[in-house]
Amino acid sequence: MTSILELPVDEYMLPGNRSCAGCGLGIGLRYILKALEGKCVMTVPASCLTVLGGMYPVSSVSVPWINSVFPGTAAMASGVAAGLKALKKEDITVLAMAGDGGTYDIGIQALSGAAERNANFLFICYDNEAYMNTGTQRSGATPKGVKTTTTPIIGKMHSPKDMGQIMEAHRIPYVATTCVSYPTDLYDKVKKAREIYGLRYIHLCVPCPSGWQYDPQNTVTIGQLAVETGAVVLYEIENGVFRLTGRSRRLAKDGKLKPLTEYLSAQKRFGNISSDTLEELQEYINKRWEEFISKDKTLFE
Amino acid sequence: MNTRDCGHIISGSSPAKGEAGKTGEWRTQRPVLNREKCLAVKANKDICYQCWAFCPECAIERKPGGPVDLTYCKGCGICAQICPADAIQMENEYDSSEQRKND
Amino acid sequence: MTVLNNEKTISIYNNSSNPKAYPPGKHVLTGNQSAAIGAFLCGVQVIAAYPITPQSPVVEELSKFVEDGELSAEFVPVESEHSAMGVCIGASIAGARVFTATSANGLAYMCEQLHWASGSRLPIVMGCVNRAMAAPWSVLNDQQDSMSQRDAGWIQLFCRDNQEIIDTVIQAYRIAEKVYLPVMVCYDGYILSHTVMPLEVPDENKVKKFLPPYIPHTPIDINNPVNINPVTLGEPRYNANGVLCHGYMEHKYLHHKALRDSLNIIEEVDSEYKDTFGRSAGGLFSLYKTDDAEVVIVCAGSLSKMNILVVDMLREQNIPIGLVSLRSYRPFPNQKLSAALKNKKLILTIDKSLSYGYQGPICIDVKSCLFEAGISSIVISFIAGLGGRDIKPYEIAETAYDYWNKFLNNELNSENIYESQWINCKY
């Protein structure tokens, strides 16, 4: 595993961009592009990433970038990959990068189709668990109990989809989850994915100060809490072999999850969650954690 | 005054720092380094660099006591929060500007 | 047009001859086969399509070429038309020559991607096999689908017969790659798509000479990275070097200007095509017996072919009638069309589609172009053949005869002028 000090120095995301102060996406994008050494072409739908990328005629990212319609990220990436293949220019990675809305909701059809065809690109879903760019409306990724601008009083009443499992069910060569609070974990996964042919899916947890309602300085610590409480689990599935990675692996081997309330109470979006919902969420996380541990046959080898 | 394209017949941007302007102007707090506490400064070699690694703005240089590019630093405070040696303090930008006047 | 280096041109094509089953010369083929062979001859490199009636045989034929190894292209069997156009956009930006085809609801499902393709100035060529828009379901022919996408910023060319389909597909790439705009090659479902007709399949070597390689306007280059189609403000904005760059509005002006400029290119390309292959595909529009005509029918697509019969029938009755077959609907050849319609007393437009709440789209545009030219002919909007309703030559002939006599006898009333007339509608 790469250490912080071994991470490459070259940057492909430029300062003075349009992201909010403390936006986790900035950290994530830096390491994704470092892992690809800038040798990529991105397809990006309407999202916070579009905003970070900047307004015409200035770009905040020094890699080729193609904006896409909201539902079409994976289709466009599929087309770029097909075009580059037809022209025998396959030495650059096609990187599709969409938010949770552009992945779970409006983008799932194109992504599922591309996955079924094993189109040759890397899809990264940066998940900030709601439609942040349009003002924090609930999405298919928003956890139960969360207050958003479209679940303003009671909180979201439905559980989110499990996108990792959905992608795993497509039997693509690589599925991984990671979090911007662990840049080396992210870096290593993108680096590994880069070398694999076909559709690779990485799920990136990105804490969002404005949408999750916490002080911007806590972006990294909130992401760490997400992993340490099991709300987010770091794993990868390479050719069908499941293994927990990084902090989650260490927790599974010789630790235990922190209580979920530590993570929830650090964010105002869970402000008025009922004790029933809290109990339900904790039970779900415990059950899922046990499932992940038993699913990882490499854990106690 | 006629506008011009940017070398492409479509809307296509070229990379440059400061797309959103001098984003340092958004800042309400600025990071101030206590060099006596900074692990990399004390050791005078490439160690730690957590502040560089976690800066979401790419505004901290990767060297001991790596100066923060205050033209673009938005003052989020992640560096102060993540510093294992507690060497970075966030100071109120208002006070700093008062201080600047006195400098 | 730059002079071609033929060797270089040929090297970009992966296929080296006509499809085995379709050597140069006469064949009896459906419109869908004609479109597929046209795309083959142009050496398309990426094909993405989703099945829909009556378009499906186009992509079935192309996938056969690809699986046979006759055509070295990437065939992307997408999960929807929205993605079909998404793949075409991505591949076209990557620098590949792309083809797709669709119909009706498939075209409607692509709608936002159509705007994205034209706003990105990509030379995508798409067969639009004209079919009625649901609801209620109909798989049969009219032209409501492409007419509903009139304002998507594409070039729209209508074909009269299966020969024109193959010729227009080949011309479409030449036009598209010259003006950097996508082209919709529209042809009537079933009437052309599933009906066999004799036609001449061109020689691939000649097509290669006619069609230079595709050079993308903004290549993907990691050494010169471009962020394509970012958020673009209404007002102009300075770049990092202090140059005031276009706002959204300037980009749209340039897009529109490219469409207007393509009026000349469409004519030029058709005339060069005629020089190379010995036949025109109809330029911007074509005229039949209009010189001495006092009454003129205006329509687009296969109906134009049938209306040649109608004109001949009526000429035998000494009706001074002529026919304008519109090929380029967008860009609309307003200036040339109004010149062609000058001194005509009565103009009968026949639309196989409707701008609901007003009249047929062709009629509306014809009236508008006559008005700007100061021509005050009477224009009557006819609606016919919706949802596959059969249109018979005698019905058109009787209608034209009837209205010409009404005109001569001053019997046209406001109902005739202000409302569209529905041919063979039993309501």
Coordinates of C-alpha atoms in Angstrom, one line a residue, chain A residues 18-150:
Chain A
R18 CA -15.1 26.9 -7.7
S19 CA -15.7 24.1 -5.1
C20 CA -16.9 25.1 -1.7
A21 CA -14.4 25.5 1.2
G22 CA -13.7 22.1 2.6
C23 CA -15.3 20.1 -0.3
G24 CA -14.2 16.5 -0.1
L25 CA -14.4 16.3 -3.9
G26 CA -11.2 18.3 -4.2
I27 CA -9.3 15.8 -2.2
G28 CA -10.8 12.9 -4.2
L29 CA -10.2 14.4 -7.6
R30 CA -6.5 15.1 -6.7
Y31 CA -5.7 11.5 -6.0
I32 CA -7.8 10.0 -8.8
L33 CA -5.9 12.1 -11.4
K34 CA -2.5 11.4 -9.6
A35 CA -3.2 7.7 -9.9
L36 CA -3.9 8.1 -13.6
E37 CA -0.9 10.4 -14.0
G38 CA -3.2 12.8 -15.9
K39 CA -3.4 10.4 -18.8
C40 CA -7.1 10.2 -19.0
V41 CA -10.1 11.8 -20.6
M42 CA -13.1 12.5 -18.3
T43 CA -16.8 12.4 -19.0
V44 CA -18.7 14.4 -16.4
P45 CA -22.5 15.0 -16.1
A46 CA -24.1 18.0 -14.5
S47 CA -22.9 17.9 -10.9
C48 CA -20.7 19.6 -8.3
L49 CA -17.8 18.3 -10.4
T50 CA -19.0 20.5 -13.3
V51 CA -18.8 23.4 -11.0
L52 CA -15.4 22.5 -9.7
G53 CA -14.3 22.1 -13.4
G54 CA -15.0 25.7 -13.9
M55 CA -16.8 28.0 -16.3
Y56 CA -15.9 28.8 -19.9
P57 CA -13.2 29.8 -20.9
V58 CA -11.1 28.6 -17.9
S59 CA -10.8 25.0 -16.7
S60 CA -9.6 24.0 -13.2
V61 CA -8.4 20.7 -14.3
S62 CA -5.4 20.0 -16.6
V63 CA -6.8 16.8 -18.2
P64 CA -9.1 16.5 -21.2
W65 CA -12.7 16.7 -19.9
I66 CA -16.0 16.3 -21.8
N67 CA -19.2 17.4 -20.2
S68 CA -22.2 15.2 -20.7
V69 CA -26.0 15.3 -20.3
F70 CA -27.0 14.3 -16.8
P71 CA -28.1 10.7 -17.6
G72 CA -25.5 10.0 -20.2
T73 CA -22.1 9.9 -18.4
A74 CA -21.6 6.2 -18.9
A75 CA -22.9 6.3 -22.5
M76 CA -20.5 9.1 -23.4
A77 CA -17.6 7.3 -21.8
S78 CA -18.6 4.1 -23.6
G79 CA -18.6 6.1 -26.9
V80 CA -15.2 7.7 -26.2
A81 CA -13.8 4.3 -25.4
A82 CA -15.2 2.8 -28.6
G83 CA -13.9 5.8 -30.6
L84 CA -10.4 5.5 -29.1
K85 CA -10.4 1.8 -29.7
A86 CA -11.5 2.2 -33.3
L87 CA -8.7 4.7 -33.8
K88 CA -6.2 2.5 -31.9
K89 CA -5.5 5.1 -29.3
E90 CA -6.1 3.1 -26.2
D91 CA -3.2 4.4 -24.2
I92 CA -5.3 6.8 -22.2
T93 CA -7.9 5.9 -19.5
V94 CA -11.5 6.9 -20.0
L95 CA -12.8 8.1 -16.7
A96 CA -16.5 8.7 -16.2
M97 CA -17.1 10.5 -12.9
A98 CA -20.6 11.2 -11.7
G99 CA -22.3 12.1 -8.4
D100 CA -24.7 9.9 -6.6
G101 CA -27.7 11.3 -8.4
G102 CA -25.9 10.8 -11.8
T103 CA -25.1 7.3 -10.8
Y104 CA -27.9 5.8 -8.6
D105 CA -30.8 7.7 -10.1
I106 CA -30.8 9.3 -13.5
G107 CA -27.5 7.7 -14.7
I108 CA -28.1 4.1 -13.7
Q109 CA -29.5 2.9 -17.0
A110 CA -26.6 4.0 -19.1
L111 CA -24.2 2.7 -16.4
S112 CA -25.9 -0.7 -16.2
G113 CA -25.9 -1.0 -20.0
A114 CA -22.2 -0.1 -20.2
A115 CA -21.5 -2.6 -17.4
E116 CA -23.4 -5.4 -19.1
R117 CA -21.3 -4.7 -22.3
N118 CA -18.1 -4.4 -20.1
A119 CA -17.3 -1.2 -21.9
N120 CA -13.7 -0.2 -21.3
F121 CA -13.7 2.7 -18.9
L122 CA -13.4 3.5 -15.2
F123 CA -16.6 4.8 -13.6
I124 CA -16.2 6.7 -10.3
C125 CA -19.3 7.5 -8.4
Y126 CA -18.5 10.3 -5.9
D127 CA -21.2 9.9 -3.4
N128 CA -22.1 12.9 -1.2
E129 CA -25.5 11.3 -0.5
A130 CA -27.8 13.9 -2.1
Y131 CA -28.2 16.3 -5.0
M132 CA -25.8 18.8 -3.6
N133 CA -25.3 20.9 -6.7
T134 CA -29.0 21.7 -6.9
G135 CA -29.3 22.4 -3.2
T136 CA -29.3 19.1 -1.3
Q137 CA -32.4 17.3 -2.5
R138 CA -32.7 13.7 -1.5
S139 CA -31.3 11.0 -3.9
G140 CA -31.3 7.3 -4.1
A141 CA -28.1 7.4 -2.1
T142 CA -29.4 9.5 0.8
P143 CA -29.4 7.5 4.1
K144 CA -32.7 6.9 5.9
G145 CA -33.5 9.6 8.4
V146 CA -31.6 12.4 6.7
K147 CA -33.0 15.9 6.4
T148 CA -32.7 17.3 2.9
T149 CA -34.5 20.1 1.2
T150 CA -37.0 17.6 -0.2

